[in-house]
Short mmCIF file of C-alpha atoms in Angstrom, two decimals:
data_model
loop_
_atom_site.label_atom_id
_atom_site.label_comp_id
_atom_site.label_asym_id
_atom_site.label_seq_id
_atom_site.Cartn_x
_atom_site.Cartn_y
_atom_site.Cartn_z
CA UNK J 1 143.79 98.46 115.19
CA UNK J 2 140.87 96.64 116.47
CA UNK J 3 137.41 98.34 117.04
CA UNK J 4 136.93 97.88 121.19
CA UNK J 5 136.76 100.84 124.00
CA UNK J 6 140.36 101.21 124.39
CA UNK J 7 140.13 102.27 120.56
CA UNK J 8 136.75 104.43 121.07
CA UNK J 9 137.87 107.27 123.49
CA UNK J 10 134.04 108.27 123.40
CA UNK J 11 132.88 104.74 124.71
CA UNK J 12 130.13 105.54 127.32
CA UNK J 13 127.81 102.68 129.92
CA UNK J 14 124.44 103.02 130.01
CA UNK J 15 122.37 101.44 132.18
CA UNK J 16 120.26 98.04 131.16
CA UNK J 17 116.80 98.84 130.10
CA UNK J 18 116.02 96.77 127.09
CA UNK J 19 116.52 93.09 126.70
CA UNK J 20 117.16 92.21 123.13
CA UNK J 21 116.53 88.38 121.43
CA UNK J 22 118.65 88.57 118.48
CA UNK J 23 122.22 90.21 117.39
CA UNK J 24 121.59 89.60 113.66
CA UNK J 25 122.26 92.60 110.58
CA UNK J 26 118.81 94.09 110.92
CA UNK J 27 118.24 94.36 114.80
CA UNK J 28 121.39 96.30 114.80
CA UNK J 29 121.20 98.64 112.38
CA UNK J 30 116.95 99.13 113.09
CA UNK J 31 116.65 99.01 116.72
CA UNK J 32 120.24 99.34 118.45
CA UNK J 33 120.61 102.21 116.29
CA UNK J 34 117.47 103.35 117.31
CA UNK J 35 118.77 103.62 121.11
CA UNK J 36 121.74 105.17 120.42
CA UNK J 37 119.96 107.74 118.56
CA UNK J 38 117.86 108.21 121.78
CA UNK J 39 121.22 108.41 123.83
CA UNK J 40 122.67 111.48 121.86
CA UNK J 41 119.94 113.44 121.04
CA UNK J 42 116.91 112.69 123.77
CA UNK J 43 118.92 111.41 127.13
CA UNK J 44 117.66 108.13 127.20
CA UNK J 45 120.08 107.20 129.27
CA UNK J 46 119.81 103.21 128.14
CA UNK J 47 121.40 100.30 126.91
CA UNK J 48 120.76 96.62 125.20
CA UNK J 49 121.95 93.25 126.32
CA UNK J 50 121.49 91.23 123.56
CA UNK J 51 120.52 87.21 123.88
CA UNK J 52 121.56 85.30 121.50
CA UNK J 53 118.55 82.92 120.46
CA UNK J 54 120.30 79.95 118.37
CA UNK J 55 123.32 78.24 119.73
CA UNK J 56 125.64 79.29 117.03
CA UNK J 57 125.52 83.31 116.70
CA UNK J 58 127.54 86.22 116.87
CA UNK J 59 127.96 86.90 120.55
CA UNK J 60 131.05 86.09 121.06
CA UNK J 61 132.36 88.03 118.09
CA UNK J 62 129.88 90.93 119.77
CA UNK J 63 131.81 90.81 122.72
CA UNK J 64 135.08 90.63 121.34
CA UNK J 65 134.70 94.52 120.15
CA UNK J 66 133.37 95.49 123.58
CA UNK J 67 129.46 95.07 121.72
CA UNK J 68 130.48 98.24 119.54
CA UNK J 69 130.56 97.97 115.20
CA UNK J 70 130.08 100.46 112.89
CA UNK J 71 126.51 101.24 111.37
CA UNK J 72 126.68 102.91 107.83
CA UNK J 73 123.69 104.18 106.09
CA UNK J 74 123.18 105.02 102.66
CA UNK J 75 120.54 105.55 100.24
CA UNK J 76 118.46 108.92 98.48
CA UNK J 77 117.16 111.32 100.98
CA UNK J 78 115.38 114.61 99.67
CA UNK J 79 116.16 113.76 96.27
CA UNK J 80 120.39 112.88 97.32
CA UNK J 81 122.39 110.66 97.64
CA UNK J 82 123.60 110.27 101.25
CA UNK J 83 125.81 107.87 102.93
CA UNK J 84 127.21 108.12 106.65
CA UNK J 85 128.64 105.91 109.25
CA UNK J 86 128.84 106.26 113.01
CA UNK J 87 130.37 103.88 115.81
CA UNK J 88 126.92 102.38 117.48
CA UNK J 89 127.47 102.00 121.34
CA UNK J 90 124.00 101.19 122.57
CA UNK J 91 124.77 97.57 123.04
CA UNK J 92 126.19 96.42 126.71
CA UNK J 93 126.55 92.90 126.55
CA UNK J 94 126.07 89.89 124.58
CA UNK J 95 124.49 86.94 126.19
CA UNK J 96 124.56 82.93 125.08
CA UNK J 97 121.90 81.69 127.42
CA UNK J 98 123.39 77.91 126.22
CA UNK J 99 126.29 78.58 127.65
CA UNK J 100 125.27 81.11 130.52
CA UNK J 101 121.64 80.21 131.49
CA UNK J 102 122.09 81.67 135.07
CA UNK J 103 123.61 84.98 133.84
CA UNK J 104 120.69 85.15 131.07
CA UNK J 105 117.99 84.52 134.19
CA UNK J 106 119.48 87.01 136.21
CA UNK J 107 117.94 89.26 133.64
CA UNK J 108 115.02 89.44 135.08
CA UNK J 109 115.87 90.54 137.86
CA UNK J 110 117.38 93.84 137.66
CA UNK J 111 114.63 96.37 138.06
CA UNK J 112 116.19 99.04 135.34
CA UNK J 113 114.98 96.35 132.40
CA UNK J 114 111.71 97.84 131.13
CA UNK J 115 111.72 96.85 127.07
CA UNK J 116 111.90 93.09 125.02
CA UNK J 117 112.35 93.33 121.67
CA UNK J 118 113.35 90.19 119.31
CA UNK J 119 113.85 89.24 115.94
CA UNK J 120 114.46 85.68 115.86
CA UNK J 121 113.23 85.11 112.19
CA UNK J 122 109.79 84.56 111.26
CA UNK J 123 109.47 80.66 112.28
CA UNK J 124 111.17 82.02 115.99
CA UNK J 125 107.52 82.64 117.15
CA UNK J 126 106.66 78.81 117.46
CA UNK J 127 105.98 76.47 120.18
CA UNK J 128 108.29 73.74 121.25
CA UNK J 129 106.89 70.68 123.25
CA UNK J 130 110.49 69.96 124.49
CA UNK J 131 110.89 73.29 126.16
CA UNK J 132 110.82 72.72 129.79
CA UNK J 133 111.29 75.46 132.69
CA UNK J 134 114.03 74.07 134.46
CA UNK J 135 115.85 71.48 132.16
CA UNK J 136 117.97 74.37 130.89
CA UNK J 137 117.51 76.83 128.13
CA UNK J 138 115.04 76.38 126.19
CA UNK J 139 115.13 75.84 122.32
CA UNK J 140 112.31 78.17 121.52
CA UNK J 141 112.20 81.83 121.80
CA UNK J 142 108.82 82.24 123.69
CA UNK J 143 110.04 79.53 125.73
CA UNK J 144 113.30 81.15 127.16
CA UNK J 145 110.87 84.73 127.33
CA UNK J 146 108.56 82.65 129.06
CA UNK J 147 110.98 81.23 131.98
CA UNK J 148 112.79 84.88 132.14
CA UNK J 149 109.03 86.37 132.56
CA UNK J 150 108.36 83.58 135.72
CA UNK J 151 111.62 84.44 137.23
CA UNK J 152 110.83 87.89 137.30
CA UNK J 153 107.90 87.49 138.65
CA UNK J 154 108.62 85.40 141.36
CA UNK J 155 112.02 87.58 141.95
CA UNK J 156 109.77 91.17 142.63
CA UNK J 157 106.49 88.86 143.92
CA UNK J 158 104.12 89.59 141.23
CA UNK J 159 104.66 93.43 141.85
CA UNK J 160 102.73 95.28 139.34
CA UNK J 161 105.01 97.63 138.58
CA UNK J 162 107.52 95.03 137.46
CA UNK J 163 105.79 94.25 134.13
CA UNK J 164 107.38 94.62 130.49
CA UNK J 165 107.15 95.97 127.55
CA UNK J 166 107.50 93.33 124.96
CA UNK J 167 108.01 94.36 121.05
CA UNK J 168 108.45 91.45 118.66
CA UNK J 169 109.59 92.77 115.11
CA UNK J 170 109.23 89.28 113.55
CA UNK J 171 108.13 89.63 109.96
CA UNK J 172 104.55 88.05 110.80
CA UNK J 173 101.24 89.44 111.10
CA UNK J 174 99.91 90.46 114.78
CA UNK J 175 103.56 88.98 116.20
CA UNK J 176 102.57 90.74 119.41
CA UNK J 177 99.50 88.42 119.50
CA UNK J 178 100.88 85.27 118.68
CA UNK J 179 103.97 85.43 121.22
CA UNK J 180 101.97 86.64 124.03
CA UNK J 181 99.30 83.11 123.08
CA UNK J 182 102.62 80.67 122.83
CA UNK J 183 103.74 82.34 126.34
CA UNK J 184 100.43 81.49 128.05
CA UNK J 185 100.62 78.19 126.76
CA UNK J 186 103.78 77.38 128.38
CA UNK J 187 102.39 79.12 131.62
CA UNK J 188 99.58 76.56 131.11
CA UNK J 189 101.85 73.27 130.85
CA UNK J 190 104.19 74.32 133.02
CA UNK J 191 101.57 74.69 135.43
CA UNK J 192 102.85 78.42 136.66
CA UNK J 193 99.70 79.08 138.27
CA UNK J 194 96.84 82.02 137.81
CA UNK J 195 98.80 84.50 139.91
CA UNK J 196 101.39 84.50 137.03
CA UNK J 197 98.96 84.19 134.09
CA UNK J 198 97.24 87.25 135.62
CA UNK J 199 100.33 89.25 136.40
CA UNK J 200 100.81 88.39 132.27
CA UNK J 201 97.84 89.71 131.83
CA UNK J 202 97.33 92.46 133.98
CA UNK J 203 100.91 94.19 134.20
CA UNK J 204 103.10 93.10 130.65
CA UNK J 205 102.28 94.49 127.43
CA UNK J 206 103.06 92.72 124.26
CA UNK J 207 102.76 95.13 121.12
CA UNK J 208 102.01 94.13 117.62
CA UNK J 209 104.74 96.00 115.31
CA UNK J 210 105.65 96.54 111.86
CA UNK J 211 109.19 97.37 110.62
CA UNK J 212 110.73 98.75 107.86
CA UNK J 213 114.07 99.13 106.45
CA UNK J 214 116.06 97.15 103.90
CA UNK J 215 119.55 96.48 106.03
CA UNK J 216 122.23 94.11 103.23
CA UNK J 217 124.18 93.84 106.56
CA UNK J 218 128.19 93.04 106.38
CA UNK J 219 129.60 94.44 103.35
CA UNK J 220 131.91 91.67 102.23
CA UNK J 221 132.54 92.64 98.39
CA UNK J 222 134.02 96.07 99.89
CA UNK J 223 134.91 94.98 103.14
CA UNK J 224 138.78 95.83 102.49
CA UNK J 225 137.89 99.54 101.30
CA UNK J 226 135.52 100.06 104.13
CA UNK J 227 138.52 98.74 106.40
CA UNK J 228 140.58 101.44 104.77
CA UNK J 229 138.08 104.81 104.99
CA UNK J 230 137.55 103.83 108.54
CA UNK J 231 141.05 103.07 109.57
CA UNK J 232 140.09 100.25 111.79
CA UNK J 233 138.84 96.83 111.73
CA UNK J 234 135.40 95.88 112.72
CA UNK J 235 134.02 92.56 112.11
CA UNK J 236 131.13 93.73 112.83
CA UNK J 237 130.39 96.49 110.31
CA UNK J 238 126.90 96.79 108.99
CA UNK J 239 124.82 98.61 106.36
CA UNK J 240 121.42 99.92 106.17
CA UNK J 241 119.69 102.16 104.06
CA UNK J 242 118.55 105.75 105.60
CA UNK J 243 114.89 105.15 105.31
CA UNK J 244 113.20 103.32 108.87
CA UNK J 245 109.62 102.98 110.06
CA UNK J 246 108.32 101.21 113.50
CA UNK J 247 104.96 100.89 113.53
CA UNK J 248 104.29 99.80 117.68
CA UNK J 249 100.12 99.24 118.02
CA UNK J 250 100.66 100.05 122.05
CA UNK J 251 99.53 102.53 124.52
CA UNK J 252 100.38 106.51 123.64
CA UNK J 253 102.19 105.92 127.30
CA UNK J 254 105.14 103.90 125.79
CA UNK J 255 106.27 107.37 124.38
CA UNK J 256 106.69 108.54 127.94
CA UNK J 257 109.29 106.06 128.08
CA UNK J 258 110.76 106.27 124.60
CA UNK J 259 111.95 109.64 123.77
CA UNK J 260 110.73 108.74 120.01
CA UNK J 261 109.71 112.64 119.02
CA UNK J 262 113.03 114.11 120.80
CA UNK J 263 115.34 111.75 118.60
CA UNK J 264 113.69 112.31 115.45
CA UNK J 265 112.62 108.81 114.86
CA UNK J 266 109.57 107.15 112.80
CA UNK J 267 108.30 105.42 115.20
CA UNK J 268 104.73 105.42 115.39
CA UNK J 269 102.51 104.38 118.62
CA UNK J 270 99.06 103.45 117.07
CA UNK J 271 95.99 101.76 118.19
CA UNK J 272 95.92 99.94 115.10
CA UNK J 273 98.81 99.14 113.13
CA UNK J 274 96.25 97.31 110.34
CA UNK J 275 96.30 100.41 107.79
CA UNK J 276 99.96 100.71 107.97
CA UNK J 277 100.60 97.29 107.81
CA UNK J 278 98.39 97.72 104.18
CA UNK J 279 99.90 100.52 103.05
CA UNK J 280 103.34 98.53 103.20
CA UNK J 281 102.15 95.83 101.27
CA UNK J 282 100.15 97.86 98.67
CA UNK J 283 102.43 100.99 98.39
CA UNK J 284 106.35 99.33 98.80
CA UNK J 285 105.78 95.68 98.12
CA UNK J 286 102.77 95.70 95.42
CA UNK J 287 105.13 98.21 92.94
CA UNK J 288 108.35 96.15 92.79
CA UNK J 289 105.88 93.08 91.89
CA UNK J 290 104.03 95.15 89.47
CA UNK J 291 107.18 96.23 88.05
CA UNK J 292 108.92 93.44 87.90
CA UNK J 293 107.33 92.09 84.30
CA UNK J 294 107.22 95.36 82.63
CA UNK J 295 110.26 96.43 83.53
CA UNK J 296 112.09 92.93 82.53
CA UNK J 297 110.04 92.42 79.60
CA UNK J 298 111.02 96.01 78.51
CA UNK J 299 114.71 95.12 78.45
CA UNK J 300 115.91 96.36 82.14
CA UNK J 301 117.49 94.95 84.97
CA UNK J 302 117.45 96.40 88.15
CA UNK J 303 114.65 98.41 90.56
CA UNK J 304 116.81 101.41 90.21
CA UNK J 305 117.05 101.47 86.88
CA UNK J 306 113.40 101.14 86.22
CA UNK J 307 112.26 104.01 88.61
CA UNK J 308 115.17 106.21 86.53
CA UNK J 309 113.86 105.31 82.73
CA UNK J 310 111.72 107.77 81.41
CA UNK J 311 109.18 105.15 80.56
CA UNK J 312 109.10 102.80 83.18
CA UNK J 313 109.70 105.51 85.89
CA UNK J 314 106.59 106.95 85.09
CA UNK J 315 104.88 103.94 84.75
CA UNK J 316 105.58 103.11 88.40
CA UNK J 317 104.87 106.69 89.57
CA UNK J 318 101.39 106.75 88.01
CA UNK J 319 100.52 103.37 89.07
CA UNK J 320 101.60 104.26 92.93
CA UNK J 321 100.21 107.59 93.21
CA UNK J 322 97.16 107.62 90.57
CA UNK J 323 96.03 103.86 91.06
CA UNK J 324 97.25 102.28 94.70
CA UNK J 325 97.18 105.44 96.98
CA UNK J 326 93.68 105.43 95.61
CA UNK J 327 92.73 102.01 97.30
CA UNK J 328 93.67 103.57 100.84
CA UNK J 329 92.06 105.05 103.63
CA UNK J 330 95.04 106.56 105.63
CA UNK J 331 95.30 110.82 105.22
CA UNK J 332 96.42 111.59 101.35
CA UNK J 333 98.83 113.79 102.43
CA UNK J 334 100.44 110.75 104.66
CA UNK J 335 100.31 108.37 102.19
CA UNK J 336 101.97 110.87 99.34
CA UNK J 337 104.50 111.41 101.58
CA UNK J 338 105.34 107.96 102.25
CA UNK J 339 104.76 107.34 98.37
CA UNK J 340 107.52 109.95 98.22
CA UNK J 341 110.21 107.85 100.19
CA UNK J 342 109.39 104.65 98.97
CA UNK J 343 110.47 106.11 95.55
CA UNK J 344 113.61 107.24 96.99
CA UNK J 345 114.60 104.06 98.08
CA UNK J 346 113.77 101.95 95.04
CA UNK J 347 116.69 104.98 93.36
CA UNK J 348 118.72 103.84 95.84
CA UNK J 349 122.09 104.02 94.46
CA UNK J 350 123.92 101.99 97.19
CA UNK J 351 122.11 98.93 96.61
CA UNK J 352 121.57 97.03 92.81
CA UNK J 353 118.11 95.13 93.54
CA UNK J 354 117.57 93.01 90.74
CA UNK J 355 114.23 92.53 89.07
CA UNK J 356 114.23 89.09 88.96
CA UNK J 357 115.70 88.59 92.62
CA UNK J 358 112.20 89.87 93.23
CA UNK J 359 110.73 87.40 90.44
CA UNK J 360 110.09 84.44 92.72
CA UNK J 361 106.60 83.00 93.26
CA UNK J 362 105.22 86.11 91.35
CA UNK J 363 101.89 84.82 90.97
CA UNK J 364 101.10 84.30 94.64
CA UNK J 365 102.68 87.83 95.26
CA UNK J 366 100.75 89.52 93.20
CA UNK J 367 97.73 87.87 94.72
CA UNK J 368 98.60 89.58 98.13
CA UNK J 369 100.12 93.01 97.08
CA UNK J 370 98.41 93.54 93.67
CA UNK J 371 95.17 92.12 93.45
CA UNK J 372 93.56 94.13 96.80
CA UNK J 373 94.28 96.66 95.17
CA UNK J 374 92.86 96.23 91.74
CA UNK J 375 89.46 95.08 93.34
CA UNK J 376 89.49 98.23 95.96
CA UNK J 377 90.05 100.35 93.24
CA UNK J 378 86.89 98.82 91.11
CA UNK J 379 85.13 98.75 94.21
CA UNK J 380 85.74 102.38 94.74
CA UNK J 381 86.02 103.89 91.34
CA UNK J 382 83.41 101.33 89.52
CA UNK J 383 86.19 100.79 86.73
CA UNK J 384 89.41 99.08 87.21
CA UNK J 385 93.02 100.44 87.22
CA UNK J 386 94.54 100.12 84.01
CA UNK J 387 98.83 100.17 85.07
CA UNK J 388 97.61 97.16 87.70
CA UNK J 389 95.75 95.48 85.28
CA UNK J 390 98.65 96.13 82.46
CA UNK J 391 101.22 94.55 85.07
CA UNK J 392 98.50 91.51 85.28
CA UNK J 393 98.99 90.84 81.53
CA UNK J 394 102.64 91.30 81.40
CA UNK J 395 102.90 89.15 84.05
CA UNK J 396 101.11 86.53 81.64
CA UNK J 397 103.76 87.10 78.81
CA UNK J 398 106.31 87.11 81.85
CA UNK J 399 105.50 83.55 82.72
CA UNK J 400 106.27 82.31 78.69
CA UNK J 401 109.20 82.39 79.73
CA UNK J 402 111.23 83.99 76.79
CA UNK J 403 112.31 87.80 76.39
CA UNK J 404 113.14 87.93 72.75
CA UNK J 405 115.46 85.47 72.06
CA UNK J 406 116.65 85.00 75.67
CA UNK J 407 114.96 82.22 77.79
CA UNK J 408 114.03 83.96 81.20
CA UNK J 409 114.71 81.47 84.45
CA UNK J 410 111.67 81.05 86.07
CA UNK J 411 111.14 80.42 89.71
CA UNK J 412 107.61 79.19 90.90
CA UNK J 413 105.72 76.60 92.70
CA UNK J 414 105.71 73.34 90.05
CA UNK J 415 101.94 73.66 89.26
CA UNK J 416 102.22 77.28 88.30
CA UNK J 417 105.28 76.43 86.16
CA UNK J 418 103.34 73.92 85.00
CA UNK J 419 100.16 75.65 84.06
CA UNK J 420 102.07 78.09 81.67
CA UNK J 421 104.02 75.29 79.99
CA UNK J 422 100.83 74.06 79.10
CA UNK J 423 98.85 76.67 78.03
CA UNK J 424 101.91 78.67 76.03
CA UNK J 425 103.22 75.32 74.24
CA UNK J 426 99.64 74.89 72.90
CA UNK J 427 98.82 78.50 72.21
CA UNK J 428 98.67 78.60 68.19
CA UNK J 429 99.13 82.29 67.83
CA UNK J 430 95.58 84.09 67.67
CA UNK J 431 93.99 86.51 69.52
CA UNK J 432 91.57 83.67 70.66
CA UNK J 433 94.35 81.62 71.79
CA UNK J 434 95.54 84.42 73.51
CA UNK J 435 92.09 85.08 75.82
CA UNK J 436 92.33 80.99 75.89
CA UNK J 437 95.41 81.55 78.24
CA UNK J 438 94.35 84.66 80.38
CA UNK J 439 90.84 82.71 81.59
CA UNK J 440 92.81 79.26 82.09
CA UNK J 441 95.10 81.43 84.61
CA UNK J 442 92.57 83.74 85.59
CA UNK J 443 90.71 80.82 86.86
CA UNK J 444 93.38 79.09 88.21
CA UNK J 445 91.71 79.15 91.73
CA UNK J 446 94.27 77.40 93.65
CA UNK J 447 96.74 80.73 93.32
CA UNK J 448 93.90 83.00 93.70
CA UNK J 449 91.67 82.29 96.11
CA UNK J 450 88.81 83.00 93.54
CA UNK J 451 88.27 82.41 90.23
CA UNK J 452 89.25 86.24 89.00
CA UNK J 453 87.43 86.08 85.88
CA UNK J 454 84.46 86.77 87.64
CA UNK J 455 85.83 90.32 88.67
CA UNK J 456 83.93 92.69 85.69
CA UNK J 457 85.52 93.28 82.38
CA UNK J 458 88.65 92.20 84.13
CA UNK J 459 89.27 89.26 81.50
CA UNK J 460 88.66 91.58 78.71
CA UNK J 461 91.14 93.58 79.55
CA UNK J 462 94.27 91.47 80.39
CA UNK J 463 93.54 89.66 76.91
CA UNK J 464 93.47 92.88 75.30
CA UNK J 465 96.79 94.49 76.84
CA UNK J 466 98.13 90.66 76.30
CA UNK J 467 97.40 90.68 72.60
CA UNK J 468 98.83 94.27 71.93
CA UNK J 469 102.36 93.28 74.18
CA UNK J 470 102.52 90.20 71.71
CA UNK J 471 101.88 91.89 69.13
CA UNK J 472 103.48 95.30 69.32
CA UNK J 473 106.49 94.27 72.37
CA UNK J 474 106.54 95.83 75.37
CA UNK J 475 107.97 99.25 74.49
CA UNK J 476 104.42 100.22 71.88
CA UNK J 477 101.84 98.31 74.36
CA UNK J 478 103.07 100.14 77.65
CA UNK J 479 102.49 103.64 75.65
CA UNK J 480 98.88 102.52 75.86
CA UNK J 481 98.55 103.03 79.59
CA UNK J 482 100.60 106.03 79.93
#
């Protein structure tokens, strides 16, 4: 039996009020999910048609199953393991504006639509000097928003009470920013006139956002016993973990509109979504690169596993809660308590993240997750944070590219790999040799920005945690910074 309405008995239609660009994995199980959450518990009363933004996509296959698939989430969730599943229903249509430019357009012109969200990847924000207003649809994504935007506009007359709410979750910083700037562009060369740019302006809000929450999507090494627990087939199934954040810098009035609170969702409506966008980088992402080295180099495999060893668990505790959180200027409580989930989800037991799936380009990601917060915390604390500055050096003995006997694949920009080749196949074994290869990569500028071994005593102190991990291994030099 096929998943559609004739199969769902508890299939409900809601009316239109969000307009969605995108019907990949992570829009589904992050915002859809979001809206049907809002439907049961808060009476949104709301639904998404979803446009697909590349001419090959899944909307077809979306409408196929009457736009419903089944969302499971899993992951640890006051210290258990939880995994659910529920039939989403939040979507109403699907929508290939290739195919169906008139039926896209026509959008714009029902008066229910208040929201825009989008994910069309993180190079979807872009201008295209092909896109043209009426040749068709246009390639680009601001282009199409931009065209649906005009023929709103000229549909209600510029009413002011017409305007939209427009969210891009693009992984890019100020998204909200850079999409409205490519949409008055277009208004420019298109030559749409001031009475449009200013009804942009005046009456259509485009929010900067930040989201969170790891979604693997289909589950196709299981997909035959998920077919079995549920009893029916979806083509559409998707996972997500349990954890989810939306960070929407907006006006507080866009929770008049959203029944966030009511549904029990993380969504935050902020002024400035700056510290939060920090405290993502420096509290989720800076960890798993810290990790990464020690962990490996200590003889384990996977995120999970690390946060679980006695050792290493506690090494990544200490250097989250005792080092990072210290670099922050967000309400300790707040950031403990996100501190608190992030740990949960690197025990995750539904998904195996490997260590050295996060391995790639480490030197340029510990420039942006790690190193902010090894020079706040000397900024703040006049001394610098020894677990950061531990992960620095092991990172070092990382890049040699050997863990005991095995060879370790590395996966880098060519002059990095290069740079270690060099300085390891010279090193001749001495402590001096040693401090040789920490200032040659300390100075390597063109990763850093800087040449870090002008930070204090910050030289010093990789070469010494660098000499005692190649002398001692890994498991006697971490019990130094414990």
């Amino acid at each position: 039996m096929k998943l559609t309405k004739e199969f769902y008995k508890e299939f409900k239609t809601y009316p239109e009020k969000m307009i969605q660009f995108g019907e990949g994995n992570f829009l589904r199980a992050f915002v859809d999910w979001q809206i049907d959450k809002m439907n049961d518990e808060a009476d949104f009363n709301g639904s998404v048609v979803v446009v697909q933004p590349l001419e090959n996509g899944l909307v077809d296959m979306l409408n196929e199953q009457d736009c419903l698939y089944t969302l499971y989430l899993q992951g640890v969730q006051n210290g258990k393991a939880v995994k659910t599943h529920k039939i989403m229903n939040s979507i109403s249509r699907g929508i290939n504006p290739y195919r169906d430019y008139n039926e896209y357009l026509k959008l714009a012109e029902n008066p229910e639509v208040r929201f825009i969200v989008s994910n069309t990847t993180e190079a979807g924000i872009a201008f295209d000097e092909n896109d043209k207003l009426n040749e068709g649809c246009q390639k680009s994504y601001p282009g199409k928003l931009t065209a649906l935007l005009y023929h709103r506009f000229e549909t209600f007359k510029g009413d002011s009470g017409k305007g939209l709410i427009i969210i891009p979750c693009e992984l890019i910083d100020r998204n909200g920013e850079k999409l409205k700037e490519i949409v008055l562009k277009y208004a420019e060369i298109w030559n749409l006139g001031q009475d449009f740019v200013n009804w942009i302006n005046n009456y259509n809000t485009f929010c900067c956002s930040l989201v969170d929450r790891i979604v693997p999507g289909y589950p196709r090494d299981t997909i035959d016993e998920v077919t079995a627990e549920l009893g029916y087939e979806d083509n559409l199934v998707n996972v997500g973990e349990v954890f989810h954040l939306w960070v929407i810098e907006g006006p507080q009035s866009i929770k008049d509109e959203l029944p966030i609170e009511k549904a029990g969702l993380n969504i935050k409506v902020v002024d400035d979504m700056t510290p939060y966008r920090t405290r993502k980088v420096r509290i989720l992402n800076g960890p798993h690169t810290a990790m990464v080295p020690v962990a490996y180099l200590y003889g384990l495999e996977t995120v999970g596993e690390s946060v679980d060893h006695e050792v290493i668990g506690k090494f990544v505790h200490d250097l989250i809660y005792d080092e990072i959180i210290e670099t922050l200027d967000l309400p300790h409580a707040e950031l403990v308590e996100f501190s608190d989930a992030i740990i949960e989800r690197f025990q995750n037991p539904y998904v195996k993240h490997y260590l050295m799936s996060i391995a790639l380009n480490s030197m340029s990601k510990y420039k942006t997750r790690d190193l902010p917060s090894v020079t706040e915390y000397l900024n703040r604390r006049g001394t610098l944070p020894k677990k950061l500055v531990f992960s620095l050096a092991s990172l070092i003995e990382f890049y040699k590219g050997r863990r005991g006997e095995e060879a370790i694949s590395l996966a880098d920009d060519d002059d990095i790999l290069d740079l270690y080749k060099g300085l390891w196949s010279q090193h001749d074994g001495s402590d001096e040799g040693l401090k040789n290869i920490v200032t040659s990569v300390l100075a390597y500028e063109k990763n850093w920005g800087m040449n870090l071994n002008e930070i204090p005593s910050l030289t010093d102190e990789v070469t010494k945690y660098l000499i005692s991990i190649e002398k001692l291994g890994m498991k006697e030099a971490i019990k130094e910074v414990l």
